[in-house]
XYZ file of C-alpha atoms in Angstrom:
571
model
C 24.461 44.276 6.754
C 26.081 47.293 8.521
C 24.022 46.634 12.006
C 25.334 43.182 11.766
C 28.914 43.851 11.228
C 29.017 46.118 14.098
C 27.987 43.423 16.232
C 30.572 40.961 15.241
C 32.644 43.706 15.562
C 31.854 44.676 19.365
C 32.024 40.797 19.818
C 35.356 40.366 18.943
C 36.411 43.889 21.003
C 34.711 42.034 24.517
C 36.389 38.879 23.656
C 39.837 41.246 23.498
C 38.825 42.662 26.082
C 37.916 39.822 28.710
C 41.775 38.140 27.147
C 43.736 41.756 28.161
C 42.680 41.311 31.683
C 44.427 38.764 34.348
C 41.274 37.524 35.178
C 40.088 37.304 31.535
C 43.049 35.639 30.524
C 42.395 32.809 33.444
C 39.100 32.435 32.458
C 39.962 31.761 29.009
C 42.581 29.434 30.086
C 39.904 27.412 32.211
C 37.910 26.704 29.521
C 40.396 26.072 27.021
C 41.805 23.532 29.870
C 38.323 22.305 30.160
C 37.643 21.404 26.359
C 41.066 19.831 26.541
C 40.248 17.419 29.522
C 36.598 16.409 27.398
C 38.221 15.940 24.521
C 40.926 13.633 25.666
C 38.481 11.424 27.663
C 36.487 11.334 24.928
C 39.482 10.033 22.383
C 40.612 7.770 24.908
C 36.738 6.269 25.573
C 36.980 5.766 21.865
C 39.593 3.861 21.121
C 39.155 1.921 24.503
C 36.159 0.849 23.603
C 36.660 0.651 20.011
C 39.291 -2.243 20.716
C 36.826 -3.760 23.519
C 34.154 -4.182 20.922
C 36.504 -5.532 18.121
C 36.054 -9.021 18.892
C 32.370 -8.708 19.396
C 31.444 -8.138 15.742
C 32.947 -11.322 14.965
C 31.434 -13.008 18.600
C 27.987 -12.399 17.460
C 28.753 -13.709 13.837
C 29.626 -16.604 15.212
C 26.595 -16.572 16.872
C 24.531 -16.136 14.045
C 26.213 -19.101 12.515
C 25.336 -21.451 15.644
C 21.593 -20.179 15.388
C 21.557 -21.073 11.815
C 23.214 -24.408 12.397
C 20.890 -25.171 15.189
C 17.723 -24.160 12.910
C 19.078 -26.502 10.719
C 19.606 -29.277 12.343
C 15.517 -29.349 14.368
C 14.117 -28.906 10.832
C 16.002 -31.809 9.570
C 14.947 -33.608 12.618
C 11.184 -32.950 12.121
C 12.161 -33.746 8.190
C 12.915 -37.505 9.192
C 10.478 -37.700 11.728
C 7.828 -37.105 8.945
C 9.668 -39.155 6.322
C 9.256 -42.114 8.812
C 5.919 -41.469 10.124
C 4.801 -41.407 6.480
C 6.464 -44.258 5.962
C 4.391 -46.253 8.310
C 1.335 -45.081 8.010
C 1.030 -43.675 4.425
C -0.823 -40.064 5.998
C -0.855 -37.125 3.388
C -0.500 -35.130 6.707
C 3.005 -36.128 7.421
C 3.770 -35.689 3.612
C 2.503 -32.182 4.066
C 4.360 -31.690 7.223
C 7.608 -33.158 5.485
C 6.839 -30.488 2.620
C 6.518 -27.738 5.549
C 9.781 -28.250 7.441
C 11.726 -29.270 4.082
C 10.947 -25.872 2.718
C 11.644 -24.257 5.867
C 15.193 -25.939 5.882
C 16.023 -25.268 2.196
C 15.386 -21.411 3.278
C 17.632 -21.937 6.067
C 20.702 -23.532 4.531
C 20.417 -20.928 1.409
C 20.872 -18.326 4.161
C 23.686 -20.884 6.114
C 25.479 -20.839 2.871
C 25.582 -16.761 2.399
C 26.191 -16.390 6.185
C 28.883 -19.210 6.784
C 31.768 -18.001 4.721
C 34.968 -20.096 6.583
C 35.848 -22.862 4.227
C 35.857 -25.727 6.863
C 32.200 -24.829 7.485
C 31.403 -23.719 4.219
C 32.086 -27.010 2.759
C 30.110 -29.197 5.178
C 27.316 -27.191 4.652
C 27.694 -27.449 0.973
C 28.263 -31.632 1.837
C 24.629 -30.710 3.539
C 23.362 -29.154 0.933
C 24.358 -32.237 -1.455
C 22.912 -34.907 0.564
C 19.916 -33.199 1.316
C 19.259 -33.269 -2.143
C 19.645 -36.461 -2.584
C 17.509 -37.415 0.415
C 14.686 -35.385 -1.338
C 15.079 -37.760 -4.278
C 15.304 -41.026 -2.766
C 12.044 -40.009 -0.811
C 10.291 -39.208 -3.297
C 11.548 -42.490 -4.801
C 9.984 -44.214 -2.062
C 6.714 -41.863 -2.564
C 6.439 -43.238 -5.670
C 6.980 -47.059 -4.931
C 4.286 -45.971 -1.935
C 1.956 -45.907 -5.036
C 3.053 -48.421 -6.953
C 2.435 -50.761 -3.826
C -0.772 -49.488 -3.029
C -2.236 -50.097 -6.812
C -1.198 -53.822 -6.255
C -2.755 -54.384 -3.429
C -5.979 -52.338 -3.889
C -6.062 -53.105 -7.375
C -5.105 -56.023 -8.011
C -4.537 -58.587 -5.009
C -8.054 -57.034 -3.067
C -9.948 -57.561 -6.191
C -8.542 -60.915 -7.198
C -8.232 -62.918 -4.027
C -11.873 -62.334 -3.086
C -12.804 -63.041 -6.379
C -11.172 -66.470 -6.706
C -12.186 -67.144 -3.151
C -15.988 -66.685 -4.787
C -15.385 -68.413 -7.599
C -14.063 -71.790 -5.201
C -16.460 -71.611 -3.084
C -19.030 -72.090 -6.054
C -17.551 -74.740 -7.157
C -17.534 -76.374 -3.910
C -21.114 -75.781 -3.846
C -22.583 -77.134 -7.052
C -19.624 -80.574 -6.272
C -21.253 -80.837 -3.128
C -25.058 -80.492 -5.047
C -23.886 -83.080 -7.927
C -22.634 -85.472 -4.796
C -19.041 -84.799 -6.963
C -17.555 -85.228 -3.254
C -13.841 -85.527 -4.847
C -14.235 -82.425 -6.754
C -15.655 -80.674 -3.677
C -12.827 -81.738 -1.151
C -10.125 -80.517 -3.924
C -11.852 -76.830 -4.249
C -11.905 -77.042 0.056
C -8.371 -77.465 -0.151
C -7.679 -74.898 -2.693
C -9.632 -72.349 -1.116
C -7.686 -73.443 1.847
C -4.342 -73.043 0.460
C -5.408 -69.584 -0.969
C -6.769 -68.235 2.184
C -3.553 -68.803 3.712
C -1.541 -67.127 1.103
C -3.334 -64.151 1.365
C -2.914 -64.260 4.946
C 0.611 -64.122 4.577
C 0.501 -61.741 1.686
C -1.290 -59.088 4.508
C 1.879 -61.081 6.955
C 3.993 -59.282 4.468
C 2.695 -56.447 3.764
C 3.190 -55.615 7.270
C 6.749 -57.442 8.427
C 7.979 -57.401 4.700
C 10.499 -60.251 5.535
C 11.698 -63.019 2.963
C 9.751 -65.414 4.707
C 6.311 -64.453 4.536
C 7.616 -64.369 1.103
C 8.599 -67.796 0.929
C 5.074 -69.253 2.921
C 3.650 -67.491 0.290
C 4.985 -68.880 -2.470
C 4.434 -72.524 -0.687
C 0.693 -71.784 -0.749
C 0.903 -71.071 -3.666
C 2.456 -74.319 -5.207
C -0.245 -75.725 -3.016
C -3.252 -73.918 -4.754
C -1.671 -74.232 -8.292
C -1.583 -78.197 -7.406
C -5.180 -78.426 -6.459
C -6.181 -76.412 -9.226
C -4.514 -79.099 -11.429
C -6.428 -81.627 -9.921
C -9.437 -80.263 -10.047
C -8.961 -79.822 -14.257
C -9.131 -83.686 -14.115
C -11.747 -84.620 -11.796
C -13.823 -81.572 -12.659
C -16.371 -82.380 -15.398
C -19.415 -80.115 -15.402
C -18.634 -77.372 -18.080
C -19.878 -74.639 -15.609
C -17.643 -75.671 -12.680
C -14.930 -75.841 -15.367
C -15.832 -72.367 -16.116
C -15.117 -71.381 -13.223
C -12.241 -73.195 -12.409
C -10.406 -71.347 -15.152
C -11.267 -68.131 -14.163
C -10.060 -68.946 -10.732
C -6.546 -70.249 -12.782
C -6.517 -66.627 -14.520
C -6.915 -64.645 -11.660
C -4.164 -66.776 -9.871
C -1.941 -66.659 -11.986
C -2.540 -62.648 -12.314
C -2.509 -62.471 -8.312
C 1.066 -64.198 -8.361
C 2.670 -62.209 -10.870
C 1.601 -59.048 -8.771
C 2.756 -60.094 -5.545
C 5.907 -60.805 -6.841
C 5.701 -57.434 -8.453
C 5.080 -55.828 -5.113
C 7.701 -58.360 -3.426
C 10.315 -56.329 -5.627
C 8.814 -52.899 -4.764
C 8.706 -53.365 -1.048
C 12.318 -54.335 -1.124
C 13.275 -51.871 -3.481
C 11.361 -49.484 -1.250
C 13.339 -51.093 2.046
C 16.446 -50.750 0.216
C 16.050 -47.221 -0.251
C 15.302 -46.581 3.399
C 17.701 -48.159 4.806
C 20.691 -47.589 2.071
C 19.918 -44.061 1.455
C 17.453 -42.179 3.416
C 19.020 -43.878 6.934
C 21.876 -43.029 5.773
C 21.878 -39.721 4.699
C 19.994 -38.476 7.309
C 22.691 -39.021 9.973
C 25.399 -37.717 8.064
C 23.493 -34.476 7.333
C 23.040 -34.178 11.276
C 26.740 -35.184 11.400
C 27.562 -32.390 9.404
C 25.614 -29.786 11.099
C 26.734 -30.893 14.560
C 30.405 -30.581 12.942
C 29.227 -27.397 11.918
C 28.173 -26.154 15.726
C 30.985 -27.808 17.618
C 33.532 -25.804 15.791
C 31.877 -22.448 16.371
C 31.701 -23.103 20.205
C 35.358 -23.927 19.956
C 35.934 -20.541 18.487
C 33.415 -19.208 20.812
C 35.160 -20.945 23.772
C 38.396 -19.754 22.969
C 37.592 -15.762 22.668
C 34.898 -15.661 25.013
C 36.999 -15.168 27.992
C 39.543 -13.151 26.100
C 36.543 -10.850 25.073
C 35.251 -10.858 28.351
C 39.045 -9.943 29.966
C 39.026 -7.319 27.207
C 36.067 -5.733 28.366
C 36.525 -6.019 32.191
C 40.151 -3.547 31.301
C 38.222 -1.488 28.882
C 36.271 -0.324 32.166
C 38.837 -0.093 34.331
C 40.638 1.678 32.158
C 37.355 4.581 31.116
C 36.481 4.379 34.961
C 40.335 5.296 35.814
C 40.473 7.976 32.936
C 36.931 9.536 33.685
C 37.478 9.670 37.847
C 40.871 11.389 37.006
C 38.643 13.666 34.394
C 36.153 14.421 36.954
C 39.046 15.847 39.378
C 40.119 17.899 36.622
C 36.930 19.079 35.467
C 36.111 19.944 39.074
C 39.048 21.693 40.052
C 38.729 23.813 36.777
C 34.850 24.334 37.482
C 36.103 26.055 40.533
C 38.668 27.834 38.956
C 36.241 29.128 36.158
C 33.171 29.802 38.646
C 35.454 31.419 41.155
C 36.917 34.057 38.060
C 33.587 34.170 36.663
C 32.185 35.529 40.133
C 34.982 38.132 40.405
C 34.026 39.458 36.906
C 30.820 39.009 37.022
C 31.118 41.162 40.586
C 32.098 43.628 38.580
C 29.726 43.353 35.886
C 27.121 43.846 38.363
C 28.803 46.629 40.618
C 28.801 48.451 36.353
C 25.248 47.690 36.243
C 23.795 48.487 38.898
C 25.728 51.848 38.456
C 24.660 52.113 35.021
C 21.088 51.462 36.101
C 21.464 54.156 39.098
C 22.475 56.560 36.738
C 19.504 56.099 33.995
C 17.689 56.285 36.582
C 18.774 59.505 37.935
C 18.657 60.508 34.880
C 14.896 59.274 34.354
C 14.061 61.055 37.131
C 15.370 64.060 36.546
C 13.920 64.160 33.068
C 10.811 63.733 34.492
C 11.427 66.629 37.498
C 12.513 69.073 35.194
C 9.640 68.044 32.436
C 7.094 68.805 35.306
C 9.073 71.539 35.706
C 8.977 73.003 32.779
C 5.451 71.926 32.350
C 4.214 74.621 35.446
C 5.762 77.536 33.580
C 4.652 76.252 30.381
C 0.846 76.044 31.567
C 1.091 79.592 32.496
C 2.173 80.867 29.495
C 0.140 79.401 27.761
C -3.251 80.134 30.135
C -1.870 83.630 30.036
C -1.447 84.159 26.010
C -4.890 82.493 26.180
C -6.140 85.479 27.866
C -4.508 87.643 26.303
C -5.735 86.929 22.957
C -9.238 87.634 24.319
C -8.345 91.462 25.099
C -8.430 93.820 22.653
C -5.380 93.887 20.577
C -4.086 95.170 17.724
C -2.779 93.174 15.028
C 0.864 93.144 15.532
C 0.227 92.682 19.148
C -2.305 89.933 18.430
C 0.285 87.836 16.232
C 2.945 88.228 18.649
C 0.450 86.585 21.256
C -0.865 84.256 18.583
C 2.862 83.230 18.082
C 3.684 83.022 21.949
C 0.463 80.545 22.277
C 1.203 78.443 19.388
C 4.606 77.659 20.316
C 3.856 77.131 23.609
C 1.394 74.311 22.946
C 4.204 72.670 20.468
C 6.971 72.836 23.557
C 4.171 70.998 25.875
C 3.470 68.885 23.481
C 7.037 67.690 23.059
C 7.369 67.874 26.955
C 4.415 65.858 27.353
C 5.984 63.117 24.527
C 9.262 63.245 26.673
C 7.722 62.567 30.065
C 5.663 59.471 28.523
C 9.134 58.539 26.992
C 10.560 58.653 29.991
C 8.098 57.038 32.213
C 7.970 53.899 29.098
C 11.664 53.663 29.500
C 11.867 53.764 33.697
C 8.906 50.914 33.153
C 6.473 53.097 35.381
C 4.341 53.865 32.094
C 0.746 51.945 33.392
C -2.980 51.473 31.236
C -5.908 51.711 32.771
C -8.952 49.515 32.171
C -12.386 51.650 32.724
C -15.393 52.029 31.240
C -15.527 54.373 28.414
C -17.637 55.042 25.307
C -15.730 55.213 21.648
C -17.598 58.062 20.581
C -16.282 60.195 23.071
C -12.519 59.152 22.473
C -13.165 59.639 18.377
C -14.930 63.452 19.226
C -12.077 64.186 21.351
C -9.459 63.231 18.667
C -11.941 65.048 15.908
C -11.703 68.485 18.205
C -8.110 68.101 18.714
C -6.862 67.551 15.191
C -10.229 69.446 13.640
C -8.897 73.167 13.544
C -5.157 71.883 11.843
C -6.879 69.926 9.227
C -9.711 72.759 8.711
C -6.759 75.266 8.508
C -5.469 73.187 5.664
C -8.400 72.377 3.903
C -8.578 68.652 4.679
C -11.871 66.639 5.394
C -11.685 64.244 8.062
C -13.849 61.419 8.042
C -15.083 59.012 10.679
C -16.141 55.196 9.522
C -17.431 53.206 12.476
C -18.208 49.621 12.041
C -21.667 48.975 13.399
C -21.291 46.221 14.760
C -18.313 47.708 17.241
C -20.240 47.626 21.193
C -20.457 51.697 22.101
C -19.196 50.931 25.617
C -15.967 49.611 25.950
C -13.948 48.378 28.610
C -9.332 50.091 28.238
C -7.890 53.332 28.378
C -8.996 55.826 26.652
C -6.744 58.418 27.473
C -3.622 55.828 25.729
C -6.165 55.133 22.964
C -6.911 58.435 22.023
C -3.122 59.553 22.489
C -2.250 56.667 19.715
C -5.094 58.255 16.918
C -3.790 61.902 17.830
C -0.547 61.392 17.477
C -1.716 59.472 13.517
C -3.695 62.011 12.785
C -1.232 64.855 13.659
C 0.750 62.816 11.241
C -1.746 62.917 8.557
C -2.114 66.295 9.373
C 1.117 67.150 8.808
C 2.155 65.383 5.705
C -1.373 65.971 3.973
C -1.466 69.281 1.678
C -4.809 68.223 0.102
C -7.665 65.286 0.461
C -8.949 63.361 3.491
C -7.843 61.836 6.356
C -9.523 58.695 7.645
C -10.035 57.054 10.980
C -11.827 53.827 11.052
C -13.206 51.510 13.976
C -13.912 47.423 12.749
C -14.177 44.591 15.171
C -10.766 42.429 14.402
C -12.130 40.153 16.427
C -14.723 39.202 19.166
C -14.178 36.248 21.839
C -16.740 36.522 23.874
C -15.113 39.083 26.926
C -12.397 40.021 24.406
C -12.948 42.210 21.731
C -10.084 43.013 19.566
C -10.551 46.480 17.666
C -8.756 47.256 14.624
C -8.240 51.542 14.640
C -7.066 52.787 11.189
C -5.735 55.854 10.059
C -5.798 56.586 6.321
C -4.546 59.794 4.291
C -3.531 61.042 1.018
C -0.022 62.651 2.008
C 3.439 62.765 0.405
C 3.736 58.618 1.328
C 6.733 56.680 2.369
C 9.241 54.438 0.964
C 9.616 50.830 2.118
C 12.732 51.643 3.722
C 11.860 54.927 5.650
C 8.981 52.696 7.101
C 11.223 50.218 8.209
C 12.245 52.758 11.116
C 9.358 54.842 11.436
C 8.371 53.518 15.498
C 12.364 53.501 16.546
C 12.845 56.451 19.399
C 14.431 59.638 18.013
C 13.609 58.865 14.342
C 11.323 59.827 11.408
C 11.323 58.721 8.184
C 12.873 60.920 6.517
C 15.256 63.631 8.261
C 14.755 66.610 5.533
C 11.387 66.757 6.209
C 12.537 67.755 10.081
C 13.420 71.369 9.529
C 9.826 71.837 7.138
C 7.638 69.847 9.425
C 9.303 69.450 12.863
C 8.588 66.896 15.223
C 11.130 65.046 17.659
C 10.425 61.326 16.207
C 9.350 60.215 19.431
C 5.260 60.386 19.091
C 4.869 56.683 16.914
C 7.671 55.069 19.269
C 5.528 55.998 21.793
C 2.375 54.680 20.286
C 3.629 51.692 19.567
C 5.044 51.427 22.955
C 1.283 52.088 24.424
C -0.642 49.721 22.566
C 2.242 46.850 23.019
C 0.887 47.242 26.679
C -2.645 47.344 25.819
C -2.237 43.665 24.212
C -2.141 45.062 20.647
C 0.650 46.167 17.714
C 0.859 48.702 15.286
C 1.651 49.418 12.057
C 2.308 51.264 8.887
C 1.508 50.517 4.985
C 2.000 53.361 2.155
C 2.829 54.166 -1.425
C 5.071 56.847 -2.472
């Protein structure tokens, strides 16, 4: 929470800042200036084109409307068109085409009546609505009298007429037999007579005017006349016989032709008093329906379309004068930007001359140091080979010791310095692991020995002995882990482990570990154990020394090597 309040903090100092200078101040000013202009064109955009597109909403409702008018109207048009074909020829196709389009138009005008809400409209497609329905039922009147026709004829007037023509032409037979030549020239003329009332009953059937009707019923006066005749001349029982079943099926056939005389014109009446007309008004209706939307549409097309032609003059006129405006501030804002930023630049590239210098001097005066530094120590090295006595000896001892900590630091401050100059490279050689883990073992052997701590080495087996990287970085990462362990380990072991992380094929990712039984860490003093400069816990400086800069460095190192460090413990 503190780190981030700083921030804000040196945030709102540079924005102070940039505002106490001239040039800050016009640079603050040009963009103000600039959000100003983009807001303006986009308010006036708005509400230009907000009352542009007013009328539309209402344009394409109207258009809507027309669509579901015209749907209407061609499915009532294919509705008639079926009614009639099915009228003439009696096909259950056309019925179930009529069924098809009718229920297509009943979904249409349910939706015409939620759509169409003006009341003019409204009400002629309710008038629609109401004579469509009664269409439907004086249709299916005519379906039914369809029926009722066809059982006469099949049933009744097919059956019968051949069946008295039979019967005559029997008796004709057995007259003409029993030389009865009266009786036989009667039953020629009633068989006349009734062949050419059925012809005019199938005249009918097909014309359905009053006078087929009336020829009909001529021929029939005829054929009840001869039949009368023939009950006095006939006298054989059997032609009798059959001359009265000819008289019962007559006088059946004429009651059911004038049954279906009064069903075809019931039928006709229908048609032409109902379905004829309702089917024009319900066009009328629709059309009535259409032409008042394209009057509408007619009338606010062109004020729609004289809306829109100003709405774009008008955003064309406002964004040209916003582009000026934008531009000119552009180069207002570049041209202060490039003066501060001028300066900026003339800052950093002192700033970087300067850590630079002072990179390089750090690194002069560590190899300086270094020279003197590897003569003392070469020299207490000697020295400690002659023959001294034991003050003497712990003096040199002393001198030795010290010396190697104060290289040791140097050495930690040159690498520092080369990481942070970016001059800090890895090398990638051929090298075996066992030499980099002996190394480490004889460097941190004689502290840990001193101490009384064990150090042990687990290798994973299956880890290749020759290895391609730096050796020299890798073994300076373990060191400086296992000084650590050294350092903050009274009693125990210390650990370093080797496992394959993993292997992909020319890339072999090794996982190095470092394990000990020290005084631990809390979660927070881990939290800043790689920064620069820092350790984990400060107290522990004056008892254990150290500059902080040895895991920052590691962790610098293997970031370059393509790997990443890390830290786990328990207090």
């Amino acid at each position: 929470m503190t780190r981030v309040q700083v921030v804000e903090k040196s945030a709102i100092q540079t924005a102070r800042q940039i505002g106490s200078t001239q040039e800050g101040r016009r640079l603050l000013w040009g963009f103000a200036s600039l959000l100003l202009v983009l807001a303006l064109v986009s308010v006036i955009s708005f509400v230009v084109v907000q009352n542009a597109s007013g009328g539309f909403t209402g344009y394409r409702e109207m258009a809507r409307d027309a669509n579901l008018a015209g749907r209407l109207q061609a499915n009532m048009l294919m509705v008639r068109m079926n009614v009639k074909d099915f009228i003439i020829t009696g096909s259950y196709k056309d019925l179930q085409q009529y069924a098809d389009y009718y229920r297509k138009m009943s979904g249409f005008l349910e939706e015409a009546q939620q759509e169409i809400v003006k009341p003019e409209r409204a009400d002629q497609i309710d008038q629609v609505a109401g004579n469509l329905r009664d269409y439907v039922s004086a249709f299916d009147a005519v379906i039914a009298l369809r029926e009722r026709r066809n059982d006469a004829v099949f049933k009744v007037l097919d059956v019968r007429g051949p069946y008295m023509e039979a019967n005559l032409t029997a008796i004709m037979t057995s007259a003409e037999e029993s030389n009865d030549m009266a009786a036989a020239f009667h039953a020629g003329l009633a068989m006349k007579h009734l062949l050419l009332a059925r012809l005019y009953v199938a005249k009918f059937l097909v014309n359905n005017d009053q006078r087929s009707v009336d020829r009909v019923k001529k021929e029939f006066e005829a054929v009840r006349h001869r039949l009368e005749i023939l009950d006095s001349e006939l006298e054989n029982e059997h032609r009798r016989a059959m001359r009265e079943a000819v008289l019962s099926s007559f006088a059946d056939y004429e009651s059911t032709f004038a049954e279906l005389v009064e069903i075809i014109f019931e039928r006709n009446n229908i048609i032409s008093g109902t379905l004829d007309r309702l089917g024009p008004e319900i066009a009328s209706h629709v059309e009535s329906v259409k032409l008042d939307i394209k009057s509408v549409q007619d009338e606010i097309g062109p004020r729609l379309q004289a809306r829109n032609t100003l709405s774009i003059y008008v955003v064309s006129i406002v964004g040209a004068i916003a582009l000026i405006v934008a531009v000119t501030l552009t180069f207002v804002i570049v041209r202060t930007f490039r003066r501060m930023t001028a300066s900026i630049e003339s800052a950093r590239v002192a700033a970087e001359s300067t850590a630079q210098t002072k990179a390089d001097f750090l690194a002069n005066m560590s190899h300086e140091i270094r020279t003197p530094m590897n003569a003392i120590i070469g020299m207490a090295h000697l020295a400690q080979r002659t023959d001294l006595n034991p003050k003497q000896r712990d003096y040199v001892d002393k001198i030795h010791g010290s010396s190697q900590h104060l290289l040791g630091i140097i050495n930690d401050i040159l690498d520092f310095s080369k990481i942070e100059a970016g001059k800090l490279a890895v090398d990638a050689i051929d090298f075996r692991i066992d030499e980099v883990l002996d190394n480490v073992a004889s460097l941190i052997g004689e502290k840990a020995s001193e101490k009384g701590l064990e150090v042990i080495f687990d290798i994973d087996p299956a880890l290749p002995a020759h290895l391609v990287g730096d050796p020299l970085r890798i073994g300076q990462i373990l060191v400086n882990y296992a000084n650590n362990s050294v350092k903050f380990t009274e009693k125990g072991e210390i650990f370093i482990r080797a496992n394959v992380a993993s292997d992909e094929g020319q890339d072999l990712l090794v996982r190095f570990e470092v394990e000990d039984t020290g005084i631990g860490m809390t979660r927070e003093q881990t939290s800043r154990l790689f920064q620069s400069f820092s350790q984990a816990d400060t107290s522990v400086t004056r008892k254990y020394g150290g500059t902080g800069l040895g895991l920052a460095i590691s962790k610098e190192l293997a970031e370059l090597m393509g790997g990443e460090v890390g830290v786990s413990s328990e207090v």
